Tab-separated table of C-alpha atoms in Angstrom:
chain	number	residue	atom	x	y	z
A	991	MET	CA	0.000	0.000	0.000
A	992	PRO	CA	1.526	3.378	-0.988
A	993	PRO	CA	2.121	5.990	1.714
A	994	SER	CA	-0.540	8.633	2.314
A	995	ASP	CA	-0.397	12.041	0.659
A	996	HIS	CA	-0.118	14.754	3.308
A	997	LEU	CA	-1.244	18.330	2.721
A	998	ILE	CA	-0.699	21.380	4.899
A	999	TYR	CA	-3.164	24.149	4.024
A	1000	LEU	CA	-2.183	27.746	4.852
A	1001	HIS	CA	-5.112	30.150	4.642
A	1002	GLY	CA	-5.279	33.778	3.572
A	1003	ARG	CA	-5.005	36.830	5.830
A	1004	ILE	CA	-8.769	37.339	6.235
A	1005	VAL	CA	-9.085	34.034	8.121
A	1006	GLN	CA	-6.291	35.048	10.515
A	1007	ASP	CA	-7.620	38.590	10.967
A	1008	ARG	CA	-11.190	37.467	11.667
A	1009	GLN	CA	-10.309	34.197	13.445
A	1010	SER	CA	-13.070	32.461	11.524
A	1011	LEU	CA	-13.306	29.463	9.183
A	1012	ARG	CA	-15.902	31.370	7.129
A	1013	PRO	CA	-15.090	35.086	7.160
A	1014	GLU	CA	-16.964	37.225	4.669
A	1015	HIS	CA	-15.336	39.819	2.447
A	1016	PRO	CA	-17.635	42.571	1.098
A	1017	GLU	CA	-16.378	42.089	-2.463
A	1018	TYR	CA	-15.205	38.462	-2.659
A	1019	GLY	CA	-17.818	36.729	-0.520
A	1020	VAL	CA	-17.278	33.973	2.027
A	1021	TYR	CA	-13.846	32.419	2.431
A	1022	ASP	CA	-14.776	28.740	2.812
A	1023	MET	CA	-11.768	27.236	4.579
A	1024	ALA	CA	-13.732	24.188	5.753
A	1025	GLY	CA	-14.961	23.609	2.193
A	1026	ILE	CA	-11.421	23.835	0.814
A	1027	THR	CA	-9.870	21.481	3.354
A	1028	GLY	CA	-12.866	19.143	3.068
A	1029	ALA	CA	-12.415	18.975	-0.708
A	1030	PHE	CA	-8.778	17.931	-0.235
A	1031	ARG	CA	-9.834	15.273	2.297
A	1032	GLU	CA	-12.417	13.966	-0.191
A	1033	ARG	CA	-9.545	13.498	-2.672
A	1034	GLY	CA	-7.752	11.310	-0.110
A	1035	PHE	CA	-5.256	13.732	1.436
A	1036	VAL	CA	-4.363	13.718	5.108
A	1037	VAL	CA	-4.943	17.432	5.766
A	1038	ASN	CA	-3.392	19.593	8.457
A	1039	ALA	CA	-5.032	23.018	8.656
A	1040	SER	CA	-5.695	25.396	11.492
A	1041	ILE	CA	-6.339	29.085	12.009
A	1042	ARG	CA	-3.146	30.933	12.840
A	1043	PRO	CA	-3.324	33.096	15.961
A	1044	LYS	CA	-4.050	36.704	15.068
A	1045	SER	CA	-0.638	37.976	16.137
A	1046	THR	CA	1.408	35.342	14.233
A	1047	THR	CA	3.888	36.796	11.736
A	1048	VAL	CA	4.724	35.259	8.358
A	1049	SER	CA	8.154	34.292	9.685
A	1050	GLU	CA	6.755	32.652	12.841
A	1051	ALA	CA	4.174	30.740	10.816
A	1052	ALA	CA	6.882	29.550	8.414
A	1053	ASP	CA	8.971	28.222	11.304
A	1054	GLU	CA	5.949	26.266	12.592
A	1055	VAL	CA	5.331	24.717	9.164
A	1056	VAL	CA	9.007	23.805	8.748
A	1057	ALA	CA	8.768	21.977	12.097
A	1058	GLN	CA	5.586	20.168	10.946
A	1059	VAL	CA	7.239	19.056	7.707
A	1060	ARG	CA	10.374	17.884	9.499
A	1061	GLN	CA	8.215	15.865	11.884
A	1062	LEU	CA	6.425	14.221	8.933
A	1063	LEU	CA	9.768	13.439	7.303
A	1064	SER	CA	11.202	11.974	10.527
A	1065	SER	CA	8.093	9.780	10.894
A	1066	GLY	CA	8.842	8.236	7.492
A	1067	VAL	CA	6.603	10.218	5.139
A	1068	PRO	CA	8.454	10.553	1.811
A	1069	PRO	CA	9.056	14.208	0.880
A	1070	ASP	CA	7.208	13.877	-2.436
A	1071	ARG	CA	4.092	12.896	-0.444
A	1072	ILE	CA	4.042	16.271	1.348
A	1073	THR	CA	2.388	19.314	-0.244
A	1074	ILE	CA	2.062	22.758	1.313
A	1075	VAL	CA	-0.786	24.776	-0.194
A	1076	GLY	CA	-0.698	28.482	0.604
A	1077	ALA	CA	-3.384	30.990	-0.347
A	1078	SER	CA	-2.483	34.697	-0.486
A	1079	MET	CA	-0.724	35.370	2.853
A	1080	GLY	CA	-0.455	31.589	3.158
A	1081	ALA	CA	1.480	31.586	-0.126
A	1082	ALA	CA	4.003	34.028	1.345
A	1083	ILE	CA	4.396	31.677	4.306
A	1084	ALA	CA	4.759	28.636	2.032
A	1085	LEU	CA	7.418	30.333	-0.082
A	1086	ARG	CA	9.396	31.163	3.066
A	1087	VAL	CA	9.038	27.507	4.151
A	1088	SER	CA	10.463	26.476	0.783
A	1089	SER	CA	13.571	28.593	1.393
A	1090	ARG	CA	14.039	27.467	4.987
A	1091	LEU	CA	13.333	23.774	4.467
A	1092	GLY	CA	15.709	23.312	1.542
A	1093	ASN	CA	14.150	20.032	0.376
A	1094	ARG	CA	13.953	19.643	-3.409
A	1095	ASP	CA	11.208	16.977	-3.259
A	1096	VAL	CA	8.582	18.660	-1.064
A	1097	ARG	CA	5.755	20.158	-3.121
A	1098	PHE	CA	4.260	23.617	-2.827
A	1099	ALA	CA	1.157	25.157	-4.384
A	1100	LEU	CA	0.956	28.943	-4.149
A	1101	LEU	CA	-2.402	30.619	-4.812
A	1102	GLY	CA	-2.230	34.268	-5.777
A	1103	PRO	CA	1.372	35.442	-5.905
A	1104	CYS	CA	3.335	36.706	-8.838
A	1105	ILE	CA	6.271	34.298	-8.724
A	1106	SER	CA	8.393	36.259	-11.198
A	1107	VAL	CA	8.603	38.823	-8.371
A	1108	SER	CA	8.076	36.621	-5.280
A	1109	ILE	CA	10.803	34.041	-5.873
A	1110	PRO	CA	13.678	36.528	-6.376
A	1111	ALA	CA	12.403	38.676	-3.469
A	1112	MET	CA	12.244	35.648	-1.171
A	1113	ALA	CA	15.751	34.595	-2.172
A	1114	ASP	CA	16.996	38.066	-1.183
A	1115	GLU	CA	15.059	38.163	2.106
A	1116	GLU	CA	15.994	34.674	3.229
A	1117	ASN	CA	19.500	34.701	1.749
A	1118	ALA	CA	18.572	31.291	0.307
A	1119	HIS	CA	16.745	30.331	-2.851
A	1120	PRO	CA	13.377	28.626	-2.584
A	1121	SER	CA	13.597	24.900	-3.237
A	1122	GLY	CA	11.192	22.080	-3.954
A	1123	ARG	CA	8.497	21.670	-6.567
A	1124	ILE	CA	6.464	24.890	-6.770
A	1125	LEU	CA	3.197	25.364	-8.624
A	1126	ALA	CA	1.896	28.916	-8.640
A	1127	VAL	CA	-1.702	29.636	-9.640
A	1128	ARG	CA	-2.690	33.228	-10.167
A	1129	GLU	CA	-5.888	34.815	-11.405
A	1130	GLU	CA	-5.649	37.162	-14.376
A	1131	SER	CA	-8.151	39.622	-12.850
A	1132	ASP	CA	-6.458	39.660	-9.418
A	1133	ILE	CA	-4.627	42.871	-8.457
A	1134	PRO	CA	-1.246	41.119	-7.899
A	1135	SER	CA	-1.460	39.906	-11.517
A	1136	SER	CA	-1.830	43.369	-13.024
A	1137	ASP	CA	1.904	44.140	-13.167
A	1138	CYS	CA	3.148	40.566	-13.150
A	1139	ALA	CA	5.457	39.265	-15.834
A	1140	THR	CA	4.672	35.712	-16.832
A	1141	TRP	CA	7.090	33.212	-15.350
A	1142	PRO	CA	9.388	32.299	-18.247
A	1143	GLY	CA	8.276	29.046	-19.822
A	1144	LYS	CA	5.961	26.374	-18.498
A	1145	ASP	CA	8.562	24.778	-16.248
A	1146	VAL	CA	11.624	26.478	-14.823
A	1147	ARG	CA	14.342	24.510	-13.097
A	1148	PHE	CA	17.140	25.849	-10.947
A	1149	PRO	CA	19.286	23.736	-8.630
A	1150	GLY	CA	16.818	22.344	-6.099
A	1151	LEU	CA	13.820	24.205	-7.601
A	1152	HIS	CA	11.231	23.175	-10.166
A	1153	ALA	CA	8.600	25.895	-10.694
A	1154	ARG	CA	5.517	26.112	-12.885
A	1155	GLU	CA	2.964	28.907	-13.144
A	1156	VAL	CA	-0.665	28.578	-14.213
A	1157	VAL	CA	-2.684	31.701	-15.011
A	1158	ILE	CA	-6.447	31.285	-14.815
A	1159	ASP	CA	-9.162	33.719	-15.858
A	1160	THR	CA	-12.342	33.354	-13.806
A	1161	GLY	CA	-13.039	37.066	-13.337
A	1162	LEU	CA	-13.235	36.477	-9.565
A	1163	ASP	CA	-10.288	38.721	-8.673
A	1164	HIS	CA	-8.724	37.707	-5.343
A	1165	GLY	CA	-11.923	35.820	-4.488
A	1166	PHE	CA	-10.808	32.968	-6.768
A	1167	LEU	CA	-8.990	31.376	-3.822
A	1168	TYR	CA	-11.954	31.660	-1.422
A	1169	ARG	CA	-13.528	28.395	-2.612
A	1170	PRO	CA	-12.246	25.107	-4.057
A	1171	ILE	CA	-13.126	25.958	-7.670
A	1172	PRO	CA	-11.873	23.457	-10.288
A	1173	GLU	CA	-9.735	26.068	-12.076
A	1174	TRP	CA	-7.186	26.076	-9.241
A	1175	PHE	CA	-8.152	23.037	-7.203
A	1176	ASP	CA	-7.693	20.419	-9.932
A	1177	PRO	CA	-4.200	21.599	-11.001
A	1178	VAL	CA	-3.114	21.633	-7.340
A	1179	VAL	CA	-4.334	18.051	-6.789
A	1180	GLU	CA	-2.611	16.950	-9.989
A	1181	TRP	CA	0.633	18.678	-8.921
A	1182	ALA	CA	0.514	17.065	-5.478
A	1183	ARG	CA	-0.013	13.613	-6.959
A	1184	ALA	CA	2.441	13.761	-9.896
A	1185	ARG	CA	5.219	11.191	-9.536
């Protein structure tokens, strides 16, 4: 029997600010964290997701996730069976985890960021390049996409880093990541399961 696929879900800022699994944004609607994590569980993932305390910084959250991943690895979970999914602020945390963890086989799915800007900026901030297998999904109508250069090519490989960007066009702006819509959810599941 193959090992289980583990997924750590890192929510957006609105969940942390409101301390709610279903906070409502006046423009984007309800952020359905329970629906998102439930959809991953329905696909067979062992999901770890919790609301970060309101005062937690990106750096503190990243350190906690690094510790979680290291615990999974020490318990025998293969690194390619671990995926960290970060939405908006959660994507910033996940990218920092990628730099701090330094494991080329752990998978990351980033929802929202412009990786042509985020990856070089993170390398400068952390004094270490991100590593692992990174899928970035951004929405064409989202504000961070407005000045974003497309990541060069479909797949980009640097030592220890394999990155791919998918640009979707749902017209939902930043609200695209508030629900498990197929446009982002299916590519993330496929990325997590690719061997």
